[in-house]
Coordinates of C-alpha atoms in Angstrom, one line a residue:
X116 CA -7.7 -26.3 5.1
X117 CA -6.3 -23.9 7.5
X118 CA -2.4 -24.3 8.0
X119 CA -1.3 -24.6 12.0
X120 CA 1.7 -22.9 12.9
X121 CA 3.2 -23.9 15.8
X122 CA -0.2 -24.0 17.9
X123 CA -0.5 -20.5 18.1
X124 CA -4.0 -20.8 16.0
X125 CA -5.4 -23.8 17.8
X126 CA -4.4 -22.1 21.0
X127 CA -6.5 -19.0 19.1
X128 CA -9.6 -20.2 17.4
X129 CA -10.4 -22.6 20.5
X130 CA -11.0 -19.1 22.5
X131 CA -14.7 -18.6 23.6
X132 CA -16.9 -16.6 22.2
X133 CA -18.1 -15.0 24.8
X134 CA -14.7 -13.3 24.9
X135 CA -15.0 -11.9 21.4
X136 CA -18.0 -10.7 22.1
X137 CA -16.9 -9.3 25.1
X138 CA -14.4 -7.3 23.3
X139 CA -16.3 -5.6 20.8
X140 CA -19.0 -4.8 23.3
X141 CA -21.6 -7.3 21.5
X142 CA -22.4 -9.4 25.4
X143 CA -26.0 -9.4 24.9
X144 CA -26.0 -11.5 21.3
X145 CA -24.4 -14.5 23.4
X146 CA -27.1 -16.0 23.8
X147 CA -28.1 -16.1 20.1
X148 CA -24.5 -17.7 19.4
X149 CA -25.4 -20.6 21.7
X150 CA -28.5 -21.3 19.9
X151 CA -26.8 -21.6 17.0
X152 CA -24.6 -23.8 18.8
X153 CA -21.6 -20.9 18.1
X154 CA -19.9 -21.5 21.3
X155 CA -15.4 -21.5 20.5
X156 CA -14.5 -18.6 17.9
X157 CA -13.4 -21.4 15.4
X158 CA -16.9 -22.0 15.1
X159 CA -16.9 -18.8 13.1
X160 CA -13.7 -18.9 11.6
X161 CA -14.5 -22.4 9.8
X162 CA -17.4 -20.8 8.2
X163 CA -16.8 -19.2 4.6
X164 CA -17.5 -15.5 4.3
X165 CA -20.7 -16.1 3.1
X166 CA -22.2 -18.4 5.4
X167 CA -21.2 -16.4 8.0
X168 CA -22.7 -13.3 6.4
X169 CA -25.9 -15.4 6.1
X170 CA -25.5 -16.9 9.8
X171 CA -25.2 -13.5 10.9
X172 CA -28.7 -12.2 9.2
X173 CA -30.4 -15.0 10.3
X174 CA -29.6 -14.3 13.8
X175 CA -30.8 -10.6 13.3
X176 CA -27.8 -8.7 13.5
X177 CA -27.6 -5.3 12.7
X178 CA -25.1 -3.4 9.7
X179 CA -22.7 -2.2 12.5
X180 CA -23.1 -5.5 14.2
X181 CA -22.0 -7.5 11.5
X182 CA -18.6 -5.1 10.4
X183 CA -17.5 -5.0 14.0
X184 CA -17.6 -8.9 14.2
X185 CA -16.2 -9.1 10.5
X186 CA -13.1 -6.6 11.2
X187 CA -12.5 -8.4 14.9
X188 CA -12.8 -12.3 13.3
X189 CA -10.4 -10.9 10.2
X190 CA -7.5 -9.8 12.9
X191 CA -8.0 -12.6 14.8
X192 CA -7.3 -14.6 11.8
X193 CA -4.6 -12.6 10.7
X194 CA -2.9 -12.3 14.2
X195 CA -3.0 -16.1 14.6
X196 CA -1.4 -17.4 11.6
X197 CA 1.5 -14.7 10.5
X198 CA 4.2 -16.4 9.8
X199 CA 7.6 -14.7 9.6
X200 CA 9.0 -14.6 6.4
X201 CA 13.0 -14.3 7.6
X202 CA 14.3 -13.7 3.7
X203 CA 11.7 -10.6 3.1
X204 CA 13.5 -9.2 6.5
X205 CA 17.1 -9.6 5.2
X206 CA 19.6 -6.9 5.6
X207 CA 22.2 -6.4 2.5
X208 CA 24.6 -8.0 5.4
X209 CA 22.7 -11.1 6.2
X210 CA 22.0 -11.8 2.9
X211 CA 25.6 -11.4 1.3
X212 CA 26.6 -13.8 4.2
X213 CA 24.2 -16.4 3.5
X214 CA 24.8 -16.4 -0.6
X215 CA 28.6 -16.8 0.4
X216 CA 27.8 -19.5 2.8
X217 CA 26.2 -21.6 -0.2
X218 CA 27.8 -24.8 -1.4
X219 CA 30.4 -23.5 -4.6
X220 CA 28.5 -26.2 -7.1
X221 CA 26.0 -24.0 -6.8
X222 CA 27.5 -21.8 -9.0
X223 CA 26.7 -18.0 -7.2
X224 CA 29.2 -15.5 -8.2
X225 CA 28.1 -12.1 -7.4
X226 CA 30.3 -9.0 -8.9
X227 CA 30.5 -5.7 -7.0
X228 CA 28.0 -3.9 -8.1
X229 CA 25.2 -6.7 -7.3
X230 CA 26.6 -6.7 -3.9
X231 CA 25.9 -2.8 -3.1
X232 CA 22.3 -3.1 -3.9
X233 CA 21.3 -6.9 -2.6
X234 CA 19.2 -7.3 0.8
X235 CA 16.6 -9.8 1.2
X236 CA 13.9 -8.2 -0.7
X237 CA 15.6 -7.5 -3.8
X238 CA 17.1 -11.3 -3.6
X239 CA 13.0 -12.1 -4.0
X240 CA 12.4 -10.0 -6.9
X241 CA 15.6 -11.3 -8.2
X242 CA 14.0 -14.6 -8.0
X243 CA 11.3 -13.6 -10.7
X244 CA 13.3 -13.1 -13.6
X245 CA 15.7 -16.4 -15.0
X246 CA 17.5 -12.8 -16.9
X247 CA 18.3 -11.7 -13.9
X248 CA 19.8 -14.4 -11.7
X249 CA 22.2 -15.0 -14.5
X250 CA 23.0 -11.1 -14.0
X251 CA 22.7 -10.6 -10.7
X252 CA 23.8 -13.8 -9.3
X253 CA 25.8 -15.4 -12.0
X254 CA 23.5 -18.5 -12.1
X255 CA 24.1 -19.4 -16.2
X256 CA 22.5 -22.6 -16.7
X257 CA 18.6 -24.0 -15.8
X258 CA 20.1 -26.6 -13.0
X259 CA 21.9 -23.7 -11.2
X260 CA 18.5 -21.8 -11.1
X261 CA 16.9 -24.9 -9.8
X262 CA 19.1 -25.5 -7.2
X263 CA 19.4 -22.0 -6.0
X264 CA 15.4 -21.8 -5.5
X265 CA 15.2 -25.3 -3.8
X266 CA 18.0 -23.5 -1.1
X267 CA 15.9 -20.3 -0.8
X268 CA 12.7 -23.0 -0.1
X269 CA 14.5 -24.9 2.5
X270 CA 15.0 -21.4 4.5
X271 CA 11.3 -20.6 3.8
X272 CA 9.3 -23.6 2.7
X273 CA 5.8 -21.5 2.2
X274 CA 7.6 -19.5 0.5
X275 CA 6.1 -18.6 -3.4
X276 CA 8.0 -17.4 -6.0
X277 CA 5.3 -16.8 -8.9
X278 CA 4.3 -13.4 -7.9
X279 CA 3.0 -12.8 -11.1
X280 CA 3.3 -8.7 -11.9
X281 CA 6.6 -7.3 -10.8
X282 CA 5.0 -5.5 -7.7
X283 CA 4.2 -7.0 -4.2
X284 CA -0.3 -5.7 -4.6
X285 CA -1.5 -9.2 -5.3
X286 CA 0.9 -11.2 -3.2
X287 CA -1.0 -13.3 -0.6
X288 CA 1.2 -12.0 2.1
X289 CA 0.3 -8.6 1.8
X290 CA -3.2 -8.9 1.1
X291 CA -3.5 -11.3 4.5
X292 CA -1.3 -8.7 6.4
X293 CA -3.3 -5.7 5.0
X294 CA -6.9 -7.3 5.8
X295 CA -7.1 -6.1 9.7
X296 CA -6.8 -2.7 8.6
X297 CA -9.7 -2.7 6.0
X298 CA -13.2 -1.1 7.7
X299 CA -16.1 -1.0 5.7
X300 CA -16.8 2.8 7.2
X301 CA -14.3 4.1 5.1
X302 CA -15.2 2.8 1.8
X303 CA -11.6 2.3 0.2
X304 CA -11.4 -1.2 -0.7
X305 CA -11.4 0.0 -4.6
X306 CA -9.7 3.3 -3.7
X307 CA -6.6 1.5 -2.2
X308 CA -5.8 -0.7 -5.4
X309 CA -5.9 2.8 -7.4
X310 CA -3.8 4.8 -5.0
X311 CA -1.1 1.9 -5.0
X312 CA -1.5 1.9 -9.4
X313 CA -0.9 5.5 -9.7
X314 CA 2.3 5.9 -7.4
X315 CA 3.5 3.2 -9.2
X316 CA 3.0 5.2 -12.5
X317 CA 3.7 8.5 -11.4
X318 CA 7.2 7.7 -9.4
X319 CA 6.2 10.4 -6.6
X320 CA 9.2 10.7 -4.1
X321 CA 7.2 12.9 -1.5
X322 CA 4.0 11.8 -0.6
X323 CA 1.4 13.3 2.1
X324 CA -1.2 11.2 3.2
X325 CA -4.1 13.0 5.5
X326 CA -6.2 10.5 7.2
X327 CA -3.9 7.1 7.9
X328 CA -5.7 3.4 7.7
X329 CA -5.9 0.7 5.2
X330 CA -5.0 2.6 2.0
X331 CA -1.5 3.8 4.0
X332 CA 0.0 0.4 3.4
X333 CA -0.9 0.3 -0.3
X334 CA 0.5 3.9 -1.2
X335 CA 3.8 2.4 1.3
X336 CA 4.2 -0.9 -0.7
X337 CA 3.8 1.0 -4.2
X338 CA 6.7 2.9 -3.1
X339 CA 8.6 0.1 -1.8
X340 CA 8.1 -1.6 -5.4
X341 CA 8.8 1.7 -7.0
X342 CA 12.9 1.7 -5.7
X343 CA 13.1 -2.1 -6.7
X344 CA 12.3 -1.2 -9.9
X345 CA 13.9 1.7 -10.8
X346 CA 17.2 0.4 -8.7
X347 CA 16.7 -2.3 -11.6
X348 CA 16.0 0.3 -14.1
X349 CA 19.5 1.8 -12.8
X350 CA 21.6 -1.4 -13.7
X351 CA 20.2 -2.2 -16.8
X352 CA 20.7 0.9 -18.0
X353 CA 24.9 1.0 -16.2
X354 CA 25.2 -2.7 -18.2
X355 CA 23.7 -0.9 -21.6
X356 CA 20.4 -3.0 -21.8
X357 CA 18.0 -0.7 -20.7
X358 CA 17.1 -0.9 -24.5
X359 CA 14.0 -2.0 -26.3
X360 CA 14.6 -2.6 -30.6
X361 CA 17.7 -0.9 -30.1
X362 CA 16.3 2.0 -28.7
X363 CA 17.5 3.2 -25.7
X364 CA 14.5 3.1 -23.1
X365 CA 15.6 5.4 -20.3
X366 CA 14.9 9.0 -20.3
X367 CA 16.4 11.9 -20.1
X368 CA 15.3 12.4 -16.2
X369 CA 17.9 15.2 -15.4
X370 CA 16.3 17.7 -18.4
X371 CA 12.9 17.4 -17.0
X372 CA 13.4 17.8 -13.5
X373 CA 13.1 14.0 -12.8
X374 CA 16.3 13.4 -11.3
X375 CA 15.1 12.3 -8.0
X376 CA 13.4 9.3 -9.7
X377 CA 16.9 7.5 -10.8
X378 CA 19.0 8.9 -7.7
X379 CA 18.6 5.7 -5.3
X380 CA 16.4 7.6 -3.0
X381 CA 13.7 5.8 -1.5
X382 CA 9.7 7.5 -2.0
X383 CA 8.6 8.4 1.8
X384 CA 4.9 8.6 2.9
X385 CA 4.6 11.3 5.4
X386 CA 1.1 10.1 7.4
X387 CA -0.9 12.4 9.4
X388 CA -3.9 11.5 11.7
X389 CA -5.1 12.3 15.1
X390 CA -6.6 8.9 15.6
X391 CA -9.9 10.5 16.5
X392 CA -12.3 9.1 14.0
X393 CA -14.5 5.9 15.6
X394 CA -13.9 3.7 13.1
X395 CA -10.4 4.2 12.2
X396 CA -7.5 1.6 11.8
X397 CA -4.4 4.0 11.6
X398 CA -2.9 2.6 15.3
X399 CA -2.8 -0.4 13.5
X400 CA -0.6 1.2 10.3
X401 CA 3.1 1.4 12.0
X402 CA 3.2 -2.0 13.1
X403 CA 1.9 -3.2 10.0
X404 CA 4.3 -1.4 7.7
X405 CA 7.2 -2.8 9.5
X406 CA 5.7 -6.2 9.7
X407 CA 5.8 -5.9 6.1
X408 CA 9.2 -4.1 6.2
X409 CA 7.8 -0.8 4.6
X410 CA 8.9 1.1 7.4
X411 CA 12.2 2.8 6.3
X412 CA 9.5 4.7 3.8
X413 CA 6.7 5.2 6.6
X414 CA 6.9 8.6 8.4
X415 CA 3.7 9.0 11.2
X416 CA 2.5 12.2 12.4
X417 CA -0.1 11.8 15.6
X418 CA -1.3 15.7 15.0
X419 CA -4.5 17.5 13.6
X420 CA -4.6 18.0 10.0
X421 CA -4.3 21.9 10.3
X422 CA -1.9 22.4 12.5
X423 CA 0.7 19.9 10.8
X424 CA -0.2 22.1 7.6
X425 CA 0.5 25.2 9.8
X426 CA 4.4 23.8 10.9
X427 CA 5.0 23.5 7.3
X428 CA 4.6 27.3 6.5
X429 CA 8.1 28.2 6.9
X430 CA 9.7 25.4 5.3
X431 CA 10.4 24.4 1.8
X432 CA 8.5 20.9 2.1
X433 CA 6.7 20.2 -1.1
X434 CA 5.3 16.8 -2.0
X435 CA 4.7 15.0 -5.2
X436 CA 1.6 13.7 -4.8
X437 CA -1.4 14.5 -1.6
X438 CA -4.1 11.8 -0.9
X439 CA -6.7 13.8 1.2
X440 CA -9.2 11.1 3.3
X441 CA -10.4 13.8 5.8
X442 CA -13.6 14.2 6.7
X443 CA -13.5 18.3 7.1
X444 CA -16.8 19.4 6.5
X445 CA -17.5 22.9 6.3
X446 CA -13.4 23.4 6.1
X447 CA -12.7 21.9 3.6
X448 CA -11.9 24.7 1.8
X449 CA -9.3 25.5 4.3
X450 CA -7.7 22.5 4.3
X451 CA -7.4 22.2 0.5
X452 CA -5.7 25.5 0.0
X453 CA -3.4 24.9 2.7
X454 CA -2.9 21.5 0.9
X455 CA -2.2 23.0 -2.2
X456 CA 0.7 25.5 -1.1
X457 CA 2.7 22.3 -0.6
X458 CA 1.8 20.6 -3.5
X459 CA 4.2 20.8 -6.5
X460 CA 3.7 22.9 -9.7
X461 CA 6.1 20.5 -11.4
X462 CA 2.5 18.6 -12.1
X463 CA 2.0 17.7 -8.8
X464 CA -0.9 15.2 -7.8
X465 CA -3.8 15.3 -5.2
X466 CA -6.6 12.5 -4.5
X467 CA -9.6 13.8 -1.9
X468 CA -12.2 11.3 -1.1
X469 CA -15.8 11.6 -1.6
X470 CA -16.9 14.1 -3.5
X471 CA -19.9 14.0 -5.4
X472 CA -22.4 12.2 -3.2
X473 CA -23.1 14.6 -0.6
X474 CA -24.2 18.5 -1.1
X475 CA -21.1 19.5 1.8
X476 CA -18.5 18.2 -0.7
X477 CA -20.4 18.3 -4.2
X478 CA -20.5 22.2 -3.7
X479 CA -17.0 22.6 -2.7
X480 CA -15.9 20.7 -5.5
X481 CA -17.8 23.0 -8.2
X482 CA -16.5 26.3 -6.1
X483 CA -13.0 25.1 -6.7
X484 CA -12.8 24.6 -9.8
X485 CA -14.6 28.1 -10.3
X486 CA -12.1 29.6 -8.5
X487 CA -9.4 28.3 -10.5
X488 CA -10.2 29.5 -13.4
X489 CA -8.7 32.6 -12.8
X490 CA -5.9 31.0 -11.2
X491 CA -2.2 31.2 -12.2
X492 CA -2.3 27.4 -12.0
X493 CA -3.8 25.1 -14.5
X494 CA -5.9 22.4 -12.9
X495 CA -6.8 19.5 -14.6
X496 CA -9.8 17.9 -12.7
X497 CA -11.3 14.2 -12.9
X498 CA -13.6 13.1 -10.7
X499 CA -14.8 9.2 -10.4
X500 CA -17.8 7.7 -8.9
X501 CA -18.8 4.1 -7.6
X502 CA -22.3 4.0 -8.6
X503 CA -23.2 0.9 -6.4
X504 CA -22.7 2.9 -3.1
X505 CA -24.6 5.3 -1.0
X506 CA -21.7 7.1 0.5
X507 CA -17.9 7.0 0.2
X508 CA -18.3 6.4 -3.0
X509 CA -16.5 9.1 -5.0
X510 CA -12.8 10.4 -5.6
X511 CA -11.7 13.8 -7.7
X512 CA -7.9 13.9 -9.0
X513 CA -6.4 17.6 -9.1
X514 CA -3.0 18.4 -11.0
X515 CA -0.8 21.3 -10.6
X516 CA 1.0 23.2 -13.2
X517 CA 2.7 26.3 -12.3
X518 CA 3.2 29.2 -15.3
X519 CA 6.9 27.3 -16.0
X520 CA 5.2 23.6 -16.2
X521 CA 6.2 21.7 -19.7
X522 CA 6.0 17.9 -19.9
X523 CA 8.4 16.4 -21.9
X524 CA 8.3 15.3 -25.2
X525 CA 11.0 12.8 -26.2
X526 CA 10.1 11.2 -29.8
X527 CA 7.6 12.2 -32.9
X528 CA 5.4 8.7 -32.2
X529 CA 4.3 6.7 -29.8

């Protein structure tokens, strides 16, 4: 059953549909929807994916038919029921002066060091973990825990705590706020999950993203989940129980040129597009990050691939980690070596999209790696292909090592 919020989706979904059709230039299949006695845009909405998808060939639509009415009923879903979530939003301020305000039997005793780090989103991931609201928040004993969540509910009473994984990818929130974004054109709905699973693993601090849309706000949250975790990393380790059978489980980040990992910096995505593609989503991706209060690690660039690259030749900019989802044909070539002069020889990570489908991309790919065998630099490749799919189907991973690269080795087993 669909939840109501204040009206604003009965006031949506009774629209007709001859104005949805009217905004993705679809006028002519009106009278088909009448037929079919589709005649308010809830008609639609009530349907499950399925029967719409069947609805849809039934009525003769075409491929591009059927993803412009999917992508403009999944925002007009979306846009109708978000809900704020006023706790995600807090500021260490606000939420300091709400855990004050609380009644004392409830027991929250908060030490200095909890207060430096604590804003509304950590308070959530807090809420995971019994461990750590006896840490973080003093709470001692089961009925203190109890209470403390039945307070947090009455602020937000959708609000669910069983996030499963520490991380914020399969939370419902994100993956309803995310949705708008998604365009079956650009074939990412398996590439995002894995771009959000390997910043998680690889901690990248710096990352460049060419081509913004729907994967943006994945690499975004896996950064945003990255600082909560290592900021806990950070006091379990200042308390002595970052430790696992006695063995201390922290390593020895300043000796391997990790530092920046543990420092209390947050990860920043640096986002350049030129909006230009016909099917993108990337004017959708700043007001979706902040929705989702990802925006303090969001930085857009409205420019042309090249001539950002160009503005970076005379600094020292170097990122972690590149995720290439630019479609530049016969230059590619260009744009990965200008790619790669930013790229860290500290084992630095790029991602470019499709390439082993299509002769354009397949011969680029086996050209580069020929020219790297001579190369100073050592290049791991790994390439990975969805074999279901006709196109936009494919990703290759490239690593940098520099002559000086050594990974660390820190015990005899594993």
């Amino acid at each position: 059953k669909r939840q109501v919020h204040g009206g604003v989706l009965r006031r949506s979904m009774s629209r007709g549909i001859a104005l949805l059709l009217h905004e993705v230039a679809l006028e002519p299949l009106l009278p088909a929807f009448i037929e079919q006695k589709i005649i308010k845009v809830h008609h639609l909405l009530d349907l499950s994916p399925e029967s719409r998808y069947t609805l849809f060939l039934d009525m003769g639509l075409t491929t591009d038919d059927m993803c412009k009415l999917t992508n403009v009923l999944n925002r007009e879903e979306y846009n109708a029921t978000q809900v704020c979530h006023p706790v995600h939003t807090w500021s260490s301020k606000q939420c300091l002066e709400w855990l004050e305000g609380l009644p004392a039997e409830v027991g929250v005793k908060l030490s200095e060091h909890s207060k430096a780090d604590l804003d509304g989103r950590t308070l959530l991931m807090v809420l995971e973990s019994s461990r750590e609201m006896k840490e973080i928040l003093g709470l001692e004993t089961l009925e203190q825990r109890i209470v403390f969540e039945k307070h947090v509910k009455q602020l937000q009473p959708n609000l669910n705590l069983s996030f499963g994984t520490r991380g914020t990818l399969y939370n419902q929130n994100f993956l309803e706020a995310v949705r708008p974004l998604y365009d079956v054109h650009m074939g990412v709905e398996n590439m995002s999950p894995f771009l959000y699973s390997l910043v998680r693993f690889f901690k990248p601090m710096k990352v460049l993203e060419i081509g913004a849309g729907y994967t943006t706000l994945f690499i975004l949250q896996a950064l945003a989940d990255n600082y909560l975790e290592l900021q806990n990393f950070g006091r379990l380790a200042s308390v002595g129980e970052c430790v696992c059978d006695g063995v201390n489980l922290r390593a020895d980040v300043n000796q391997h040129n990790f530092h920046h990992i543990v420092s209390g910096v947050r990860g920043v995505l640096h986002c350049v597009d030129n909006l230009a593609h016909t099917h993108t989503t990337a004017h959708l991706v700043t007001e979706t990050a902040k929705n989702l209060c990802l925006d303090s690690h969001l930085k857009v660039c409205v420019a042309d691939a090249f001539e950002y690259l160009e503005t970076l030749e005379h600094h020292e900019e170097m990122f972690d980690m590149m995720w290439i989802d630019m479609g530049a044909g016969p230059q590619m070539s260009r744009l990965f070596e200008s790619s790669w002069k930013r790229l860290s020889g500290n084992g630095g990570i790029m991602v470019v999209h499709s390439t082993l489908t299509n002769t354009l991309m397949r011969t680029w790919l086996r050209e580069t790696q020929r020219k790297f065998e001579q190369s100073m630099y050592v290049l791991p490749l790994l390439s990975f292909l969805e074999p279901h799919k006709r196109f936009q189907n494919s990703f290759s991973v490239f690593q940098k090592r520099d002559a000086n690269y050594s990974g660390p080795i820190y015990s005899k087993y594993p």
